[in-house]
PDB file of C-alpha atoms in Angstrom:
ATOM      1  CA  MET P   1      63.349  39.113 -56.792  1.00  0.00           C
ATOM      2  CA  LEU P   2      62.587  36.473 -54.195  1.00  0.00           C
ATOM      3  CA  ALA P   3      62.423  38.408 -50.915  1.00  0.00           C
ATOM      4  CA  ALA P   4      61.477  35.710 -48.370  1.00  0.00           C
ATOM      5  CA  VAL P   5      60.659  32.021 -48.054  1.00  0.00           C
ATOM      6  CA  ILE P   6      57.891  30.752 -45.783  1.00  0.00           C
ATOM      7  CA  PHE P   7      57.849  27.105 -44.739  1.00  0.00           C
ATOM      8  CA  ASP P   8      54.909  25.044 -43.622  1.00  0.00           C
ATOM      9  CA  PHE P   9      55.836  22.735 -40.739  1.00  0.00           C
ATOM     10  CA  ASP P  10      53.892  19.463 -40.623  1.00  0.00           C
ATOM     11  CA  GLY P  11      54.550  17.556 -43.818  1.00  0.00           C
ATOM     12  CA  ILE P  12      57.365  19.831 -44.973  1.00  0.00           C
ATOM     13  CA  ILE P  13      59.946  19.876 -42.194  1.00  0.00           C
ATOM     14  CA  VAL P  14      58.934  16.684 -40.405  1.00  0.00           C
ATOM     15  CA  ASP P  15      56.461  13.885 -41.010  1.00  0.00           C
ATOM     16  CA  THR P  16      54.431  14.616 -37.910  1.00  0.00           C
ATOM     17  CA  GLU P  17      51.037  13.776 -39.376  1.00  0.00           C
ATOM     18  CA  PRO P  18      51.075  10.137 -38.112  1.00  0.00           C
ATOM     19  CA  LEU P  19      52.125  11.492 -34.705  1.00  0.00           C
ATOM     20  CA  HIS P  20      49.325  14.063 -34.659  1.00  0.00           C
ATOM     21  CA  TYR P  21      46.877  11.357 -35.711  1.00  0.00           C
ATOM     22  CA  LYS P  22      48.004   9.117 -32.846  1.00  0.00           C
ATOM     23  CA  ALA P  23      47.664  11.990 -30.345  1.00  0.00           C
ATOM     24  CA  PHE P  24      44.174  12.855 -31.617  1.00  0.00           C
ATOM     25  CA  GLN P  25      43.064   9.247 -31.264  1.00  0.00           C
ATOM     26  CA  GLU P  26      44.391   9.049 -27.687  1.00  0.00           C
ATOM     27  CA  VAL P  27      41.944  11.831 -26.860  1.00  0.00           C
ATOM     28  CA  LEU P  28      39.019  10.991 -29.150  1.00  0.00           C
ATOM     29  CA  VAL P  29      38.758   7.187 -28.985  1.00  0.00           C
ATOM     30  CA  PRO P  30      37.752   7.120 -25.288  1.00  0.00           C
ATOM     31  CA  LEU P  31      35.009   9.608 -26.207  1.00  0.00           C
ATOM     32  CA  GLY P  32      33.694   7.381 -28.989  1.00  0.00           C
ATOM     33  CA  LEU P  33      34.870   9.879 -31.602  1.00  0.00           C
ATOM     34  CA  GLY P  34      37.872   8.111 -33.102  1.00  0.00           C
ATOM     35  CA  TYR P  35      38.360   7.866 -36.846  1.00  0.00           C
ATOM     36  CA  SER P  36      40.612   6.030 -39.288  1.00  0.00           C
ATOM     37  CA  TRP P  37      43.955   7.124 -40.705  1.00  0.00           C
ATOM     38  CA  GLU P  38      42.268   7.253 -44.125  1.00  0.00           C
ATOM     39  CA  ASP P  39      39.682   9.694 -42.749  1.00  0.00           C
ATOM     40  CA  TYR P  40      42.475  11.786 -41.249  1.00  0.00           C
ATOM     41  CA  ILE P  41      44.301  12.025 -44.576  1.00  0.00           C
ATOM     42  CA  SER P  42      41.197  12.678 -46.658  1.00  0.00           C
ATOM     43  CA  HIS P  43      39.379  15.031 -44.304  1.00  0.00           C
ATOM     44  CA  TYR P  44      41.249  16.284 -41.231  1.00  0.00           C
ATOM     45  CA  ILE P  45      44.795  16.933 -42.440  1.00  0.00           C
ATOM     46  CA  GLY P  46      45.380  20.665 -42.776  1.00  0.00           C
ATOM     47  CA  PHE P  47      43.091  21.598 -39.868  1.00  0.00           C
ATOM     48  CA  ASP P  48      44.650  23.045 -36.750  1.00  0.00           C
ATOM     49  CA  ASP P  49      43.804  21.300 -33.463  1.00  0.00           C
ATOM     50  CA  ARG P  50      40.917  23.626 -32.710  1.00  0.00           C
ATOM     51  CA  ASP P  51      39.128  23.052 -36.003  1.00  0.00           C
ATOM     52  CA  ALA P  52      39.967  19.326 -36.054  1.00  0.00           C
ATOM     53  CA  PHE P  53      38.179  18.816 -32.729  1.00  0.00           C
ATOM     54  CA  ARG P  54      35.271  20.986 -33.845  1.00  0.00           C
ATOM     55  CA  GLU P  55      34.959  18.889 -36.990  1.00  0.00           C
ATOM     56  CA  ALA P  56      35.092  15.566 -35.130  1.00  0.00           C
ATOM     57  CA  TYR P  57      32.281  16.685 -32.837  1.00  0.00           C
ATOM     58  CA  ALA P  58      30.262  18.141 -35.720  1.00  0.00           C
ATOM     59  CA  MET P  59      30.576  14.899 -37.710  1.00  0.00           C
ATOM     60  CA  ALA P  60      29.111  13.053 -34.722  1.00  0.00           C
ATOM     61  CA  GLY P  61      26.371  15.651 -34.200  1.00  0.00           C
ATOM     62  CA  ARG P  62      27.650  16.472 -30.731  1.00  0.00           C
ATOM     63  CA  PRO P  63      27.914  19.966 -29.231  1.00  0.00           C
ATOM     64  CA  LEU P  64      31.300  21.322 -28.156  1.00  0.00           C
ATOM     65  CA  ASP P  65      31.611  24.365 -25.933  1.00  0.00           C
ATOM     66  CA  VAL P  66      34.661  26.584 -25.563  1.00  0.00           C
ATOM     67  CA  ASN P  67      35.760  25.166 -22.207  1.00  0.00           C
ATOM     68  CA  GLU P  68      35.643  21.552 -23.368  1.00  0.00           C
ATOM     69  CA  LEU P  69      37.461  22.486 -26.566  1.00  0.00           C
ATOM     70  CA  SER P  70      40.290  24.064 -24.557  1.00  0.00           C
ATOM     71  CA  LEU P  71      40.568  20.916 -22.441  1.00  0.00           C
ATOM     72  CA  LEU P  72      40.700  18.695 -25.536  1.00  0.00           C
ATOM     73  CA  ILE P  73      43.438  20.829 -27.110  1.00  0.00           C
ATOM     74  CA  ALA P  74      45.499  20.669 -23.914  1.00  0.00           C
ATOM     75  CA  LYS P  75      45.120  16.876 -23.670  1.00  0.00           C
ATOM     76  CA  LYS P  76      46.104  16.399 -27.295  1.00  0.00           C
ATOM     77  CA  ALA P  77      49.136  18.702 -26.907  1.00  0.00           C
ATOM     78  CA  ALA P  78      50.328  16.709 -23.891  1.00  0.00           C
ATOM     79  CA  ALA P  79      49.906  13.446 -25.795  1.00  0.00           C
ATOM     80  CA  PHE P  80      51.852  14.843 -28.756  1.00  0.00           C
ATOM     81  CA  ILE P  81      54.763  15.942 -26.552  1.00  0.00           C
ATOM     82  CA  ARG P  82      54.975  12.435 -25.068  1.00  0.00           C
ATOM     83  CA  ILE P  83      54.940  10.886 -28.536  1.00  0.00           C
ATOM     84  CA  ILE P  84      57.732  13.057 -29.982  1.00  0.00           C
ATOM     85  CA  ALA P  85      59.985  12.683 -26.934  1.00  0.00           C
ATOM     86  CA  SER P  86      61.702   9.698 -28.541  1.00  0.00           C
ATOM     87  CA  GLY P  87      62.803  11.852 -31.477  1.00  0.00           C
ATOM     88  CA  VAL P  88      61.664  12.797 -34.971  1.00  0.00           C
ATOM     89  CA  THR P  89      63.262  12.607 -38.402  1.00  0.00           C
ATOM     90  CA  PRO P  90      63.137  15.535 -40.846  1.00  0.00           C
ATOM     91  CA  PHE P  91      62.190  15.114 -44.474  1.00  0.00           C
ATOM     92  CA  PRO P  92      65.250  14.702 -46.706  1.00  0.00           C
ATOM     93  CA  GLY P  93      66.891  17.953 -47.751  1.00  0.00           C
ATOM     94  CA  VAL P  94      64.763  20.353 -45.731  1.00  0.00           C
ATOM     95  CA  VAL P  95      67.202  21.104 -42.889  1.00  0.00           C
ATOM     96  CA  GLU P  96      69.993  21.620 -45.418  1.00  0.00           C
ATOM     97  CA  LEU P  97      67.760  23.996 -47.403  1.00  0.00           C
ATOM     98  CA  ILE P  98      66.808  25.976 -44.312  1.00  0.00           C
ATOM     99  CA  LYS P  99      70.434  26.363 -43.298  1.00  0.00           C
ATOM    100  CA  SER P 100      71.454  27.352 -46.832  1.00  0.00           C
ATOM    101  CA  LEU P 101      68.947  30.211 -46.820  1.00  0.00           C
ATOM    102  CA  ASN P 102      70.428  31.877 -43.747  1.00  0.00           C
ATOM    103  CA  GLY P 103      72.154  35.036 -44.917  1.00  0.00           C
ATOM    104  CA  SER P 104      70.510  34.855 -48.348  1.00  0.00           C
ATOM    105  CA  CYS P 105      66.957  35.857 -47.475  1.00  0.00           C
ATOM    106  CA  PRO P 106      64.687  35.880 -44.416  1.00  0.00           C
ATOM    107  CA  ILE P 107      62.709  32.723 -43.746  1.00  0.00           C
ATOM    108  CA  ALA P 108      59.536  32.215 -41.752  1.00  0.00           C
ATOM    109  CA  LEU P 109      57.447  29.362 -40.430  1.00  0.00           C
ATOM    110  CA  CYS P 110      53.692  29.321 -41.019  1.00  0.00           C
ATOM    111  CA  SER P 111      52.010  26.373 -39.345  1.00  0.00           C
ATOM    112  CA  GLY P 112      48.614  25.174 -38.227  1.00  0.00           C
ATOM    113  CA  ALA P 113      50.313  23.419 -35.301  1.00  0.00           C
ATOM    114  CA  LEU P 114      50.623  24.833 -31.805  1.00  0.00           C
ATOM    115  CA  ALA P 115      53.836  26.559 -30.739  1.00  0.00           C
ATOM    116  CA  SER P 116      54.162  23.939 -27.993  1.00  0.00           C
ATOM    117  CA  ASP P 117      54.160  21.195 -30.658  1.00  0.00           C
ATOM    118  CA  ILE P 118      56.676  22.938 -32.892  1.00  0.00           C
ATOM    119  CA  GLY P 119      59.247  24.198 -30.379  1.00  0.00           C
ATOM    120  CA  PRO P 120      60.607  20.842 -29.153  1.00  0.00           C
ATOM    121  CA  ILE P 121      60.998  19.552 -32.715  1.00  0.00           C
ATOM    122  CA  LEU P 122      62.850  22.641 -33.912  1.00  0.00           C
ATOM    123  CA  GLN P 123      65.172  22.214 -30.932  1.00  0.00           C
ATOM    124  CA  GLN P 124      65.778  18.560 -31.792  1.00  0.00           C
ATOM    125  CA  LEU P 125      66.710  19.576 -35.348  1.00  0.00           C
ATOM    126  CA  ALA P 126      68.835  22.564 -34.184  1.00  0.00           C
ATOM    127  CA  ILE P 127      66.950  25.049 -36.388  1.00  0.00           C
ATOM    128  CA  THR P 128      65.045  27.029 -33.742  1.00  0.00           C
ATOM    129  CA  ASP P 129      66.877  30.267 -34.540  1.00  0.00           C
ATOM    130  CA  ALA P 130      66.741  29.857 -38.317  1.00  0.00           C
ATOM    131  CA  PHE P 131      63.286  31.437 -38.607  1.00  0.00           C
ATOM    132  CA  ALA P 132      62.981  35.202 -38.375  1.00  0.00           C
ATOM    133  CA  VAL P 133      59.222  34.861 -37.907  1.00  0.00           C
ATOM    134  CA  LYS P 134      57.024  32.033 -36.657  1.00  0.00           C
ATOM    135  CA  VAL P 135      53.237  32.007 -37.002  1.00  0.00           C
ATOM    136  CA  THR P 136      51.404  29.182 -35.243  1.00  0.00           C
ATOM    137  CA  ALA P 137      47.835  28.140 -34.546  1.00  0.00           C
ATOM    138  CA  ASP P 138      47.936  29.977 -31.216  1.00  0.00           C
ATOM    139  CA  GLU P 139      48.036  33.327 -33.036  1.00  0.00           C
ATOM    140  CA  VAL P 140      45.259  33.148 -35.619  1.00  0.00           C
ATOM    141  CA  SER P 141      41.496  32.818 -35.430  1.00  0.00           C
ATOM    142  CA  ALA P 142      41.104  30.807 -38.643  1.00  0.00           C
ATOM    143  CA  SER P 143      43.195  27.843 -39.764  1.00  0.00           C
ATOM    144  CA  LYS P 144      44.333  26.961 -43.266  1.00  0.00           C
ATOM    145  CA  PRO P 145      42.891  27.079 -45.924  1.00  0.00           C
ATOM    146  CA  HIS P 146      42.016  30.565 -44.648  1.00  0.00           C
ATOM    147  CA  PRO P 147      44.847  32.967 -45.615  1.00  0.00           C
ATOM    148  CA  GLU P 148      45.141  34.618 -42.191  1.00  0.00           C
ATOM    149  CA  SER P 149      48.302  32.793 -41.100  1.00  0.00           C
ATOM    150  CA  TYR P 150      50.215  33.619 -44.288  1.00  0.00           C
ATOM    151  CA  GLU P 151      48.999  37.211 -44.219  1.00  0.00           C
ATOM    152  CA  LEU P 152      50.358  37.530 -40.683  1.00  0.00           C
ATOM    153  CA  ALA P 153      53.679  35.901 -41.598  1.00  0.00           C
ATOM    154  CA  VAL P 154      54.236  38.315 -44.497  1.00  0.00           C
ATOM    155  CA  LYS P 155      53.205  41.297 -42.364  1.00  0.00           C
ATOM    156  CA  ARG P 156      55.699  40.359 -39.638  1.00  0.00           C
ATOM    157  CA  LEU P 157      58.495  39.763 -42.144  1.00  0.00           C
ATOM    158  CA  ALA P 158      57.850  43.168 -43.725  1.00  0.00           C
ATOM    159  CA  GLN P 159      57.930  44.837 -40.311  1.00  0.00           C
ATOM    160  CA  LYS P 160      61.128  43.068 -39.294  1.00  0.00           C
ATOM    161  CA  PHE P 161      62.952  43.747 -42.563  1.00  0.00           C
ATOM    162  CA  PRO P 162      61.580  47.112 -43.769  1.00  0.00           C
ATOM    163  CA  SER P 163      64.434  47.683 -46.227  1.00  0.00           C
ATOM    164  CA  LEU P 164      63.749  44.493 -48.206  1.00  0.00           C
ATOM    165  CA  GLY P 165      60.410  45.475 -49.684  1.00  0.00           C
ATOM    166  CA  ILE P 166      58.765  42.243 -48.587  1.00  0.00           C
ATOM    167  CA  ALA P 167      55.304  41.779 -50.080  1.00  0.00           C
ATOM    168  CA  PRO P 168      53.176  38.682 -50.737  1.00  0.00           C
ATOM    169  CA  SER P 169      54.053  38.650 -54.446  1.00  0.00           C
ATOM    170  CA  ARG P 170      57.760  38.462 -53.567  1.00  0.00           C
ATOM    171  CA  CYS P 171      57.421  35.560 -51.123  1.00  0.00           C
ATOM    172  CA  LEU P 172      57.537  31.842 -51.848  1.00  0.00           C
ATOM    173  CA  ALA P 173      55.566  29.412 -49.680  1.00  0.00           C
ATOM    174  CA  ILE P 174      56.605  25.768 -49.399  1.00  0.00           C
ATOM    175  CA  GLU P 175      53.577  23.565 -48.738  1.00  0.00           C
ATOM    176  CA  ASP P 176      52.409  19.951 -48.935  1.00  0.00           C
ATOM    177  CA  THR P 177      48.600  20.036 -48.696  1.00  0.00           C
ATOM    178  CA  PRO P 178      45.740  21.501 -50.733  1.00  0.00           C
ATOM    179  CA  ALA P 179      44.625  23.476 -47.661  1.00  0.00           C
ATOM    180  CA  GLY P 180      48.090  24.965 -47.199  1.00  0.00           C
ATOM    181  CA  ILE P 181      48.363  25.870 -50.872  1.00  0.00           C
ATOM    182  CA  ALA P 182      44.944  27.543 -50.770  1.00  0.00           C
ATOM    183  CA  SER P 183      45.989  29.512 -47.689  1.00  0.00           C
ATOM    184  CA  ALA P 184      49.182  30.790 -49.313  1.00  0.00           C
ATOM    185  CA  ASN P 185      47.488  31.526 -52.638  1.00  0.00           C
ATOM    186  CA  GLY P 186      44.740  33.375 -50.822  1.00  0.00           C
ATOM    187  CA  ALA P 187      47.342  35.619 -49.214  1.00  0.00           C
ATOM    188  CA  GLY P 188      48.898  36.350 -52.615  1.00  0.00           C
ATOM    189  CA  LEU P 189      51.986  34.121 -52.379  1.00  0.00           C
ATOM    190  CA  LYS P 190      53.472  31.848 -54.996  1.00  0.00           C
ATOM    191  CA  VAL P 191      53.666  28.211 -53.865  1.00  0.00           C
ATOM    192  CA  LEU P 192      56.192  25.438 -54.315  1.00  0.00           C
ATOM    193  CA  ALA P 193      54.511  22.176 -53.315  1.00  0.00           C
ATOM    194  CA  VAL P 194      56.238  18.971 -52.257  1.00  0.00           C
ATOM    195  CA  THR P 195      54.613  15.544 -52.669  1.00  0.00           C
ATOM    196  CA  ASN P 196      55.348  14.503 -49.080  1.00  0.00           C
ATOM    197  CA  SER P 197      51.682  14.043 -48.161  1.00  0.00           C
ATOM    198  CA  TYR P 198      49.692  14.125 -51.410  1.00  0.00           C
ATOM    199  CA  PRO P 199      50.365  13.041 -54.995  1.00  0.00           C
ATOM    200  CA  GLU P 200      51.062  15.727 -57.576  1.00  0.00           C
ATOM    201  CA  GLU P 201      47.552  15.609 -59.027  1.00  0.00           C
ATOM    202  CA  LYS P 202      46.144  16.732 -55.652  1.00  0.00           C
ATOM    203  CA  LEU P 203      48.487  19.738 -55.527  1.00  0.00           C
ATOM    204  CA  GLY P 204      47.465  21.358 -58.779  1.00  0.00           C
ATOM    205  CA  SER P 205      46.790  24.741 -57.175  1.00  0.00           C
ATOM    206  CA  ALA P 206      50.532  25.167 -56.625  1.00  0.00           C
ATOM    207  CA  LEU P 207      52.435  26.672 -59.523  1.00  0.00           C
ATOM    208  CA  LYS P 208      55.312  24.208 -59.124  1.00  0.00           C
ATOM    209  CA  VAL P 209      55.388  20.702 -57.617  1.00  0.00           C
ATOM    210  CA  VAL P 210      58.530  18.737 -56.706  1.00  0.00           C
ATOM    211  CA  ASP P 211      59.057  15.279 -55.251  1.00  0.00           C
ATOM    212  CA  SER P 212      61.689  16.334 -52.718  1.00  0.00           C
ATOM    213  CA  LEU P 213      63.665  19.301 -51.394  1.00  0.00           C
ATOM    214  CA  VAL P 214      66.932  17.374 -51.685  1.00  0.00           C
ATOM    215  CA  GLY P 215      69.583  19.397 -53.504  1.00  0.00           C
ATOM    216  CA  ILE P 216      67.554  22.620 -53.582  1.00  0.00           C
ATOM    217  CA  ASP P 217      69.239  25.793 -52.295  1.00  0.00           C
ATOM    218  CA  TYR P 218      68.560  29.544 -52.427  1.00  0.00           C
ATOM    219  CA  GLN P 219      69.578  29.741 -56.072  1.00  0.00           C
ATOM    220  CA  GLY P 220      67.302  26.839 -56.908  1.00  0.00           C
ATOM    221  CA  LEU P 221      64.368  28.416 -55.108  1.00  0.00           C
ATOM    222  CA  GLY P 222      65.059  31.653 -56.951  1.00  0.00           C
ATOM    223  CA  THR P 223      64.900  29.772 -60.239  1.00  0.00           C
ATOM    224  CA  TYR P 224      61.568  28.205 -59.258  1.00  0.00           C
ATOM    225  CA  PHE P 225      60.254  31.581 -58.103  1.00  0.00           C
ATOM    226  CA  HIS P 226      61.132  33.360 -61.337  1.00  0.00           C
ATOM    227  CA  SER P 227      59.660  30.528 -63.364  1.00  0.00           C
ATOM    228  CA  LEU P 228      56.358  31.149 -61.570  1.00  0.00           C
ATOM    229  CA  THR P 229      56.191  34.842 -62.438  1.00  0.00           C
TER     230      THR P 229
END
């Protein structure tokens, strides 16, 4: 049986990627390290802030020490908070799905974004308390596609709900990027991918791909999950 559902954040709950891109460029352009939206989509999407800055510096052949990296992350986080202050719009169907799962099975959030980025948006959408577990970039040493974040999410769910027999093989991840799918697969989860950020042909590592979460509920997810076994 489907024991738990784990949602990615950026690209699944809200279309924050253009907002993250804008915040990155506010920090990087003055340093001569800016890059195009096409480069962001093809190369940087899926990285957490830490690895995205490391990659931008590496691509330019410039060194980046720990102190400067921390400063860059803080500047980007502040820029992101300013950008989202005017409000964000969730992807169609996702808030309804999240609310429909309450009482049916535990749900978690597994994101490469910082907790400070995620919190204000969850509050805007009134779903802060919907997630039994939240794993963010602040809590892991390696970003997606490494499986660490999903491994931690499953571990915390299992600890919080010991009677439910939660294990990776009984959890369904909802993702939108190849890096996210690889992370979930690497942790032993089945993946439902949504074409919010990439076309279906780029999401082939997921066992099921849908165009939208509109109209999907717990029963529908259960059907997808069992079709993947």
